[in-house]
Coordinates of C-alpha atoms and ligand atoms in Angstrom, one line a residue:
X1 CA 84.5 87.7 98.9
X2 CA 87.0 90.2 99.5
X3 CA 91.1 89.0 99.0
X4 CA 91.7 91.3 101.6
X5 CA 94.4 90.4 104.3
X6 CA 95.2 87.2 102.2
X7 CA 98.3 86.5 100.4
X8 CA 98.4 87.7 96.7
X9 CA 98.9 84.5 94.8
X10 CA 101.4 85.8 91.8
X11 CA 101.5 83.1 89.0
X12 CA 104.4 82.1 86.4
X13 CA 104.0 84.1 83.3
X14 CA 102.9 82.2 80.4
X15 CA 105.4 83.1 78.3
X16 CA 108.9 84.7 78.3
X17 CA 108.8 88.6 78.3
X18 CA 108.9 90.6 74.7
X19 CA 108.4 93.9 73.6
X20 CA 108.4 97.5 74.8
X21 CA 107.2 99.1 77.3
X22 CA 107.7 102.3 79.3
X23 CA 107.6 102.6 83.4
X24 CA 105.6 105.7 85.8
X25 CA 107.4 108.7 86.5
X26 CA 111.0 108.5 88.6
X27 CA 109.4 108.5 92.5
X28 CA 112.6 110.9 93.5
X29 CA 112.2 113.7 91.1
X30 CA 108.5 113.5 91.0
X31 CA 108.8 114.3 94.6
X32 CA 111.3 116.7 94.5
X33 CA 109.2 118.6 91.8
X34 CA 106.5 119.0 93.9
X35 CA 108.2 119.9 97.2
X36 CA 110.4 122.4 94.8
X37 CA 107.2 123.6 93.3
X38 CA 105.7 124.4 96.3
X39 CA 108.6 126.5 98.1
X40 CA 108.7 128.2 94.4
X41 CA 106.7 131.5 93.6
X42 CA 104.3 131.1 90.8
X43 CA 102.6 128.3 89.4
X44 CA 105.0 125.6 88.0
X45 CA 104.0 123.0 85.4
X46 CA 104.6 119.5 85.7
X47 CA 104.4 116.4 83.3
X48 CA 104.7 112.3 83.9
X49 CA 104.5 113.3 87.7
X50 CA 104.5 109.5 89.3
X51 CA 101.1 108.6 90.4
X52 CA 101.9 106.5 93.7
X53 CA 100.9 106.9 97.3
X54 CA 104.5 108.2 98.5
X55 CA 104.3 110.6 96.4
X56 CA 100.7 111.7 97.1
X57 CA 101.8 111.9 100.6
X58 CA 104.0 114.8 99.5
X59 CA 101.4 116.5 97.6
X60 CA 98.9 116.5 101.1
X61 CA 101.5 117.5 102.8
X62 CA 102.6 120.9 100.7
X63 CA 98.5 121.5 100.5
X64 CA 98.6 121.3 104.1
X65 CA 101.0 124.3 104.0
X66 CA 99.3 126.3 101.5
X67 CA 100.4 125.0 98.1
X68 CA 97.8 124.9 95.7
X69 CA 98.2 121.5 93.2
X70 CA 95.6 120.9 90.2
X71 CA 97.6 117.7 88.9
X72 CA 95.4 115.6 86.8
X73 CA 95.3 111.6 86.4
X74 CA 96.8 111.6 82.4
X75 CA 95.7 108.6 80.2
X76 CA 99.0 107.2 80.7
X77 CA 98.7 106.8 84.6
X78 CA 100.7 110.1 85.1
X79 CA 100.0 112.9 87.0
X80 CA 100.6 116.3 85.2
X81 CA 99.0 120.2 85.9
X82 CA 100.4 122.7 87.9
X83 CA 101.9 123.9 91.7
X84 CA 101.0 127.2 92.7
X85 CA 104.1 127.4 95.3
X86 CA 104.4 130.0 98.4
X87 CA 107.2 131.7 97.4
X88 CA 108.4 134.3 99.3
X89 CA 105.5 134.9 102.1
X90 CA 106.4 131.1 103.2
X91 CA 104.3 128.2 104.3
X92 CA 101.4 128.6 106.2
X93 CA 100.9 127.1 109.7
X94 CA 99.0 123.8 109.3
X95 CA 96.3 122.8 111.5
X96 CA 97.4 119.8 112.4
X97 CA 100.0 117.4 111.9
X98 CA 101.7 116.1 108.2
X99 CA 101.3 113.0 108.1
X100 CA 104.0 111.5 105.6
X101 CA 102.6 107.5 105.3
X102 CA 105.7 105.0 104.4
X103 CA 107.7 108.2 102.7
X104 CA 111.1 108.5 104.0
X105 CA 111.7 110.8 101.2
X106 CA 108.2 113.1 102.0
X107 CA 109.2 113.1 106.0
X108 CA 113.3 114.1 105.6
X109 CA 112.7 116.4 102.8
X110 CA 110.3 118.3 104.1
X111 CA 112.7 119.1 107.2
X112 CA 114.5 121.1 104.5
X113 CA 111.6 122.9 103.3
X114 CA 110.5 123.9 106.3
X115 CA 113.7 124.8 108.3
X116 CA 113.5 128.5 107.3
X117 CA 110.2 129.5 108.4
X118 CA 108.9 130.2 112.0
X119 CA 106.1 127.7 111.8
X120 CA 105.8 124.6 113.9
X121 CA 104.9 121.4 112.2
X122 CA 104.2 117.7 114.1
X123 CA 105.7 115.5 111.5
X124 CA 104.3 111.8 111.7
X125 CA 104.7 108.4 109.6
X126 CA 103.1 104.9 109.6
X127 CA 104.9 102.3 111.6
X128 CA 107.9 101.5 109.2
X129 CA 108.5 105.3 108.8
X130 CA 108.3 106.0 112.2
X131 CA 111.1 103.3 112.9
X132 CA 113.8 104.8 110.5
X133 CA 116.3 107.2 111.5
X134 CA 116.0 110.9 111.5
X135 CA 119.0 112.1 113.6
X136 CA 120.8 111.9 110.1
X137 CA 118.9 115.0 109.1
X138 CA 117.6 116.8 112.6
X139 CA 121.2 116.9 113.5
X140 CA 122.8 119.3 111.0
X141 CA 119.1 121.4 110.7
X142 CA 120.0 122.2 114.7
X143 CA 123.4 123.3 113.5
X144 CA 121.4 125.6 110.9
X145 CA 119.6 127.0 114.0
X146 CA 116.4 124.9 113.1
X147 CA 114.3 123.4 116.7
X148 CA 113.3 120.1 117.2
X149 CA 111.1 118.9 119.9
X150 CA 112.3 116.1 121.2
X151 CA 115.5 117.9 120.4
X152 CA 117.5 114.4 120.6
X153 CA 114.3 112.2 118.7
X154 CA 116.1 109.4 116.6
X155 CA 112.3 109.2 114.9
X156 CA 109.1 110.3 113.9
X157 CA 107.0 111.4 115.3
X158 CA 109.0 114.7 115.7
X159 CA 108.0 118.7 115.7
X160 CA 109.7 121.3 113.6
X161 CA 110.1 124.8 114.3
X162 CA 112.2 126.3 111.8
X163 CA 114.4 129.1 111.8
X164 CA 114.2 132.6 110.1
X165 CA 118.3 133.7 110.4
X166 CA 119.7 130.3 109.3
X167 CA 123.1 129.6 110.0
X168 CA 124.8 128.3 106.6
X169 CA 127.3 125.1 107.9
X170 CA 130.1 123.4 106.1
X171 CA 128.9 119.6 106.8
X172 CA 130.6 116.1 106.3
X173 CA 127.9 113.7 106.1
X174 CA 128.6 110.1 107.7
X175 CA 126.7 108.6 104.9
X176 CA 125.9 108.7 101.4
X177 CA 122.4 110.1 101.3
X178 CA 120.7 111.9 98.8
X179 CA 117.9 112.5 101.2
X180 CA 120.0 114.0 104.2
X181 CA 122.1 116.2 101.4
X182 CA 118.8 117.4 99.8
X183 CA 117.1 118.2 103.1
X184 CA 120.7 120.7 103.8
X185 CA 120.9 122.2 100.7
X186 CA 117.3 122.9 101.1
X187 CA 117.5 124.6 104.0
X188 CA 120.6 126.6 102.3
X189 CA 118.7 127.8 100.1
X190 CA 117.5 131.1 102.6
X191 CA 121.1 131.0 104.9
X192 CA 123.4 133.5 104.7
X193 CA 126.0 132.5 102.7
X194 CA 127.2 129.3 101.1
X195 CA 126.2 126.4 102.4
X196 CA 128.1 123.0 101.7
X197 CA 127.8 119.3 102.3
X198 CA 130.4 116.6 101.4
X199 CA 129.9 113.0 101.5
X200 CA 131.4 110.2 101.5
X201 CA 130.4 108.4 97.8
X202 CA 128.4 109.8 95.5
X203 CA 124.4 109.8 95.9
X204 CA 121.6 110.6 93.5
X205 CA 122.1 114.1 92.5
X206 CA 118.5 115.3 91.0
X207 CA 118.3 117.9 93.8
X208 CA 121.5 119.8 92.0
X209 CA 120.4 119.2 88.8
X210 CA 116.9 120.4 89.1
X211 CA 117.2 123.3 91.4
X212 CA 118.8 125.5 89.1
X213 CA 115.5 125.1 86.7
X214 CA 113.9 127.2 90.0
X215 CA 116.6 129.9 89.5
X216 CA 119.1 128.6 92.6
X217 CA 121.8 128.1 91.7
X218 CA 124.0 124.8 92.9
X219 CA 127.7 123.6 92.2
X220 CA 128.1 120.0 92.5
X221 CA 131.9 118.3 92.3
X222 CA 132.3 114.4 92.8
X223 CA 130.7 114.6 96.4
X224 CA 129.8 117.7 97.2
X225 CA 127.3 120.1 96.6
X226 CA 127.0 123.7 96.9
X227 CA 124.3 126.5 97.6
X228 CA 124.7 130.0 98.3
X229 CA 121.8 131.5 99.9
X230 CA 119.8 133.5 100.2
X231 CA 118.1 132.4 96.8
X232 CA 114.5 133.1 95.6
X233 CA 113.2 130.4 93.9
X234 CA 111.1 130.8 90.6
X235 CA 108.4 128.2 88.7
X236 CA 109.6 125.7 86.6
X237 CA 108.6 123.4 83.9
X238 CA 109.5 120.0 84.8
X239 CA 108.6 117.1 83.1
X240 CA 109.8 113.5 84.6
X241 CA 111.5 110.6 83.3
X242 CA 110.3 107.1 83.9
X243 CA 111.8 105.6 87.3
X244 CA 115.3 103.6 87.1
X245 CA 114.0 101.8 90.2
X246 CA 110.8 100.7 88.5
X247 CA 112.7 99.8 85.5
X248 CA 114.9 97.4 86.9
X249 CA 112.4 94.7 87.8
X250 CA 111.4 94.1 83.9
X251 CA 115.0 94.1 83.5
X252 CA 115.8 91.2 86.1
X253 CA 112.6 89.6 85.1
X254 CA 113.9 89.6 80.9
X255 CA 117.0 88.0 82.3
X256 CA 115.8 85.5 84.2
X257 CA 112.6 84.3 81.8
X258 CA 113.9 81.9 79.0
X259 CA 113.8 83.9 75.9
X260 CA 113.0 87.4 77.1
X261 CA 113.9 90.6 75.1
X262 CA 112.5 93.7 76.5
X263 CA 113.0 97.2 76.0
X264 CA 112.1 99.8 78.5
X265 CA 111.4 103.3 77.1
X266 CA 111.6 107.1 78.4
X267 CA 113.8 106.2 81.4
X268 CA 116.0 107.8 83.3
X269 CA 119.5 107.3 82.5
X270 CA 120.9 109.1 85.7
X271 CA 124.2 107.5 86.1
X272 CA 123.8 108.1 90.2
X273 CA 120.7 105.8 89.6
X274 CA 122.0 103.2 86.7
X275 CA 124.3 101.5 88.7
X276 CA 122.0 98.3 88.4
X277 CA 122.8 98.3 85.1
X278 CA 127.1 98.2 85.6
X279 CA 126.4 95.1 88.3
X280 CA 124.4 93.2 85.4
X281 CA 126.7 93.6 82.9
X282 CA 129.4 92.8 85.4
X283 CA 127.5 89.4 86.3
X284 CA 128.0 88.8 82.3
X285 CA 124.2 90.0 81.3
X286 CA 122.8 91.4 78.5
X287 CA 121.8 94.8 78.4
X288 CA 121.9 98.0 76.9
X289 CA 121.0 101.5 77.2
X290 CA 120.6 104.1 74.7
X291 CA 120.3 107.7 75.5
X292 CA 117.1 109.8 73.5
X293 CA 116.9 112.8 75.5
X294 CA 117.1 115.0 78.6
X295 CA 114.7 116.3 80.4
X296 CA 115.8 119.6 82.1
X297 CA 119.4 118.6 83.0
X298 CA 118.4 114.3 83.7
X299 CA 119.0 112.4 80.8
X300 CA 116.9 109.6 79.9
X301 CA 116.3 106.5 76.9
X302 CA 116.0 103.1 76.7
X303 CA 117.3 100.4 78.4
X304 CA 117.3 96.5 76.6
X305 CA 117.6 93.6 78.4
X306 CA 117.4 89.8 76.9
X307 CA 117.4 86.4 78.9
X308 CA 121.3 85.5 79.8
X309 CA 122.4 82.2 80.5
X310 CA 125.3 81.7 81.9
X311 CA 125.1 84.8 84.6
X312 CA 127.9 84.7 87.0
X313 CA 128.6 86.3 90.4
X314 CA 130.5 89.7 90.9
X315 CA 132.0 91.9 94.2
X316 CA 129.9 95.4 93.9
X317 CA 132.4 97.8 96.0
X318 CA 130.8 99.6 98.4
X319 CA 131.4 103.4 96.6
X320 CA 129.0 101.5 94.0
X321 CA 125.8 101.0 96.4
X322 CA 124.7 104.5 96.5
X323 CA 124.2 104.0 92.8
X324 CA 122.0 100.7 92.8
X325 CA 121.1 101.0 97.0
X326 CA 117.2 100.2 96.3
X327 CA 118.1 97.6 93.4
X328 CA 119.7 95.3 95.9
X329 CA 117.0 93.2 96.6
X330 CA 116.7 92.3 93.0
X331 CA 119.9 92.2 92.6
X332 CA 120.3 89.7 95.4
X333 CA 117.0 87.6 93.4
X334 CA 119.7 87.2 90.4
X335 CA 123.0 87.0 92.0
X336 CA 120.9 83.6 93.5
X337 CA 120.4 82.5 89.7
X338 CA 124.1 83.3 88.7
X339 CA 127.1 80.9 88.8
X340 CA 129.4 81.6 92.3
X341 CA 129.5 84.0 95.1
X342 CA 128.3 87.7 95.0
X343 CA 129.2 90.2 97.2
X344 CA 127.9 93.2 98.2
X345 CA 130.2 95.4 100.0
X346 CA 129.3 97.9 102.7
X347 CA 124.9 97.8 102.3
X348 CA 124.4 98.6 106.0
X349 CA 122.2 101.7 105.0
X350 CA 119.7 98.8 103.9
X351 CA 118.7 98.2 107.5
X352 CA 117.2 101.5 107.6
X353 CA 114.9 101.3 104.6
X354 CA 110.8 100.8 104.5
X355 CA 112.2 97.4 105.8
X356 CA 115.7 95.8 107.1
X357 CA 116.0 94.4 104.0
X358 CA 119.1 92.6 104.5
X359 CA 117.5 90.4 107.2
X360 CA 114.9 90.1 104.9
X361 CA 117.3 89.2 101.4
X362 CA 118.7 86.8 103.6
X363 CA 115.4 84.9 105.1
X364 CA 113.4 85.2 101.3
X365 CA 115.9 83.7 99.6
X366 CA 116.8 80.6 102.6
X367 CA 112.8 80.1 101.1
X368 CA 114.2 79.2 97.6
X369 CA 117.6 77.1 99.4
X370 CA 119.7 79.7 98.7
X371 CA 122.7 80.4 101.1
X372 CA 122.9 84.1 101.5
X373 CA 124.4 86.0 104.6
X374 CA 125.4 89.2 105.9
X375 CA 129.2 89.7 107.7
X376 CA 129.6 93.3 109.2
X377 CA 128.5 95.4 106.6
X378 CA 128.4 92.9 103.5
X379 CA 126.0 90.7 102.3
X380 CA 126.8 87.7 100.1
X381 CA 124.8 85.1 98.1
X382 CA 126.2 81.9 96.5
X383 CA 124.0 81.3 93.9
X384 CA 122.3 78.0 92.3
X385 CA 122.0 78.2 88.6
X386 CA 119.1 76.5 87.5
X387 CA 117.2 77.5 90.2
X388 CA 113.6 76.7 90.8
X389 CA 111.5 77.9 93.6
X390 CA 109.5 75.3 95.6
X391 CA 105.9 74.3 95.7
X392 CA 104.2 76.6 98.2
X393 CA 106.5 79.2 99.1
X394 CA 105.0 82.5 100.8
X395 CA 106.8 85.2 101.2
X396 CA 106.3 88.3 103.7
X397 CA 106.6 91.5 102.1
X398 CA 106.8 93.4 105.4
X399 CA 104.8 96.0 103.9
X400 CA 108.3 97.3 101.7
X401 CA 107.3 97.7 98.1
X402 CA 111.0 96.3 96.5
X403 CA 110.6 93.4 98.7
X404 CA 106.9 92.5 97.4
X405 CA 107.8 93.5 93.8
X406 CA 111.5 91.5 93.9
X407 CA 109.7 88.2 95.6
X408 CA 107.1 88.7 92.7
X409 CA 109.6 88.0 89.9
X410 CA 110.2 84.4 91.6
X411 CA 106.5 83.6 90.5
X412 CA 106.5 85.4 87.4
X413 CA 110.1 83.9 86.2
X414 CA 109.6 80.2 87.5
X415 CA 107.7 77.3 86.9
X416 CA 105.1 77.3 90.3
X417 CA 103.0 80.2 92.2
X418 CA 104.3 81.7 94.7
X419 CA 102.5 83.9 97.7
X420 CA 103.2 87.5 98.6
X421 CA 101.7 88.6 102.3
X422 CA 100.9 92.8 102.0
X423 CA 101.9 92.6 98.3
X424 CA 99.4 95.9 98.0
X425 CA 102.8 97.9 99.2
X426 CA 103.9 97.7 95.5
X427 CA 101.5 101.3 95.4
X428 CA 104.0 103.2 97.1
X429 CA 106.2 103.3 93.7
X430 CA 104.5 101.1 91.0
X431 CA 101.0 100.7 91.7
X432 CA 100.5 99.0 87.8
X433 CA 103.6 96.6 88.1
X434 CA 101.8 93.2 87.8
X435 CA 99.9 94.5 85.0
X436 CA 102.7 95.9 83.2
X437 CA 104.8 92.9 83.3
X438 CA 102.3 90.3 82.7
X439 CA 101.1 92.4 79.6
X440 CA 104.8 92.2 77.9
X441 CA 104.5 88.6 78.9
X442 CA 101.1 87.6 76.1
Ligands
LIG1 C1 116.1 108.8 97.8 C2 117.3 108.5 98.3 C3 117.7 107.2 98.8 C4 116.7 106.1 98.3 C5 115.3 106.5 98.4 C6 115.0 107.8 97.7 C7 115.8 110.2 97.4 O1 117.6 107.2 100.2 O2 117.0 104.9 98.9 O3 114.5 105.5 97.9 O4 114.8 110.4 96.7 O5 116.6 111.1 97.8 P1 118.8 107.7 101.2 O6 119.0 109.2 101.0 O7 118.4 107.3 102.6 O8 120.0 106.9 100.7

């Protein structure tokens, strides 16, 4: 009989969590490689490519527009081969809509990408991407002289019609969003003239760092970034580190399973991504990193954890949240463990995720008898240590990936079962997590 449409059960693990292991490839430069790839003239190589359904919704959607991509399943999970881009004839007109699936990253950078060319494209999402907000990146496009129709649509679906003469603008963004400053400096690439977008803390930066390997140049200070167009764009060789993101829930699991000491290879060590890492050691836990390499201009290496007792709460200041903003929800799972209050200043960007994902922090972890809560823009949660889940909890994963995977590590850390509903959303970043965990786990 098929489990389909039931809860996944997700069982304790029989043991604590030992040894090392290495996570897929970093979901925001893999799909930053390809888009860049595809805009690039020439055929650019690509290695440890993240095998993961948000990401394959980028690669349909540059085939769509004339890209050609032979990247091959590698025996580590990977994806690696090469991106024939368009270069400087530009996209073709697609015969229908892109449809971008639950990838806010496919569906706002691909407004970039095709803001300079005089094609119009019906961009589309499933329901929880056609609920988040794309005024944040239509708005400063129309500035560029880019056409949206509905020109005032707060979401998808929404048609482009892009712009040959783009206007380069000098832009403050309201928030810190490495999505909305990609999809701009993107489109700056072919304006005339420098383009330039400030914001107001510091988000992930690979788009600056990895658009120089494509010959364009970029100048980044503390928040802002820079690019004078118009730039041609070369192939690259790009090879990806393993995902932060990923990373962090064998990192929260080590700490929270009695005797756990896990290392996590080959990861990126992006300090716009680590900032997990500063609000576990702040919280009193035990980890490490170790740089080993960069790849291209992103450094990565290896990141040690080991089971801490004792974890206490901390304040993360809001400038921080654009450095951990998709490790809340785990967070939130340990700050529950740890001694006293944590706070998490100024998360209201989490509303607008694959999920509003403070609502649902708040209502997973009442489940467990935690108090948790939001005020204005900050969440808090007074944690319980010693804290042991119920008999029979099910929790809803609302189709978000970080929820399913951070509600997972209740079952896998404690002492009974617990129930994820749409727990098959974990394939939109880490299709392999449950069998990567419970294999550091025999
Ligand atoms: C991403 C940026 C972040 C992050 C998302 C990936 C990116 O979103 O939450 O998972 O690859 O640029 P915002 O730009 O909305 O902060």
């Amino acid at each position: 009989m098929s489990d389909e449409g039931k809860p996944k059960v997700i069982n304790p693990l029989p043991g604590p969590l030992d040894g090392t292991c290495s996570v897929p490839g970093d979901k925001s430069i893999s799909h930053r490689a390809i888009l860049f790839s595809a805009m690039a003239e020439g055929t650019s190589r690509l290695t440890g490519v993240l095998d993961s359904s948000d990401v394959r919704a980028s690669i349909e959607a540059v085939q769509k527009l004339g890209a050609k991509v032979s990247l091959e399943k590698q025996t580590d999970g990977s994806l690696a081969g090469g991106v024939e881009g368009w270069g400087a004839k530009g996209p073709v007109q697609p015969d229908g809509p892109i449809y971008c699936g639950n990838s806010g990253t496919t569906a706002r950078l691909l407004m970039g990408v095709l803001a300079p060319w005089d094609i119009s494209v019906r961009i589309e999402g499933d329901e929880s991407l056609s609920k988040r907000p794309m005024r944040r990146i239509t708005a400063p496009l129309m500035m560029m002289g880019v056409e949206f129709d509905p020109a005032g649509a707060e979401t998808l679906p929404i048609t482009e019609r892009g712009c040959k003469r783009l206007r380069p603008i000098k832009y403050n963004s309201p928030m810190a969003s490495a999505q909305l400053k990609t999809a701009v400096l993107l489109a700056g690439i072919r304006a005339d003239g420098v383009t330039e977008l400030n914001e107001p803390s510091v988000s992930r930066n690979h788009t600056e760092l990895m658009l120089p390997e494509y010959g364009v140049e970029t100048t980044a200070g503390e928040r802002t970034a820079r690019v004078k167009g118009p730039a041609s764009m070369h192939s690259a060789e790009i090879s990806v580190p393993g995902d932060p993101s990923s990373a962090a829930f064998i990192i929260c699991a080590a700490l929270m399973k009695k005797g756990s000491a896990v290392q996590v290879e080959n990861v990126s060590l992006n300090t716009a991504r680590t900032g997990f890492l500063y609000t576990l050691e702040r919280m009193g836990a035990t980890v490490e990193t170790r740089h080993t390499g960069s790849a291209g201009k992103e450094p990565y290496g290896i990141i040690s954890a080991c089971y801490t007792e004792g974890l206490h709460g901390c304040e993360i200041p809001g400038h921080k949240i654009a450095s951990l903003v998709d490790e809340v929800p785990v967070l939130a799972l340990v700050a529950a463990h740890a001694r006293g209050l944590t706070v998490f200043r100024n998360v209201q960007e989490l509303r607008a995720k694959e999920s509003d994902r403070l609502d649902a922090i708040v209502a997973g972890l009442a489940k467990l008898g935690v108090d948790a809560w939001t005020e204005g823009d900050d969440l808090f949660i007074e944690g319980q240590p010693g804290l042991q889940a119920p008999e029979g909890v099910v929790f809803d994963s609302l189709g978000d990936h970080r929820l399913a995977m951070t509600w997972a590590l209740v079952g896998l850390t404690g002492n009974v079962p617990v129930a994820i509903d749409g727990f098959e959303c974990v394939d939109v970043s880490y299709p392999d997590f449950l069998e990567d965990i419970e294999r550091l786990s025999q």
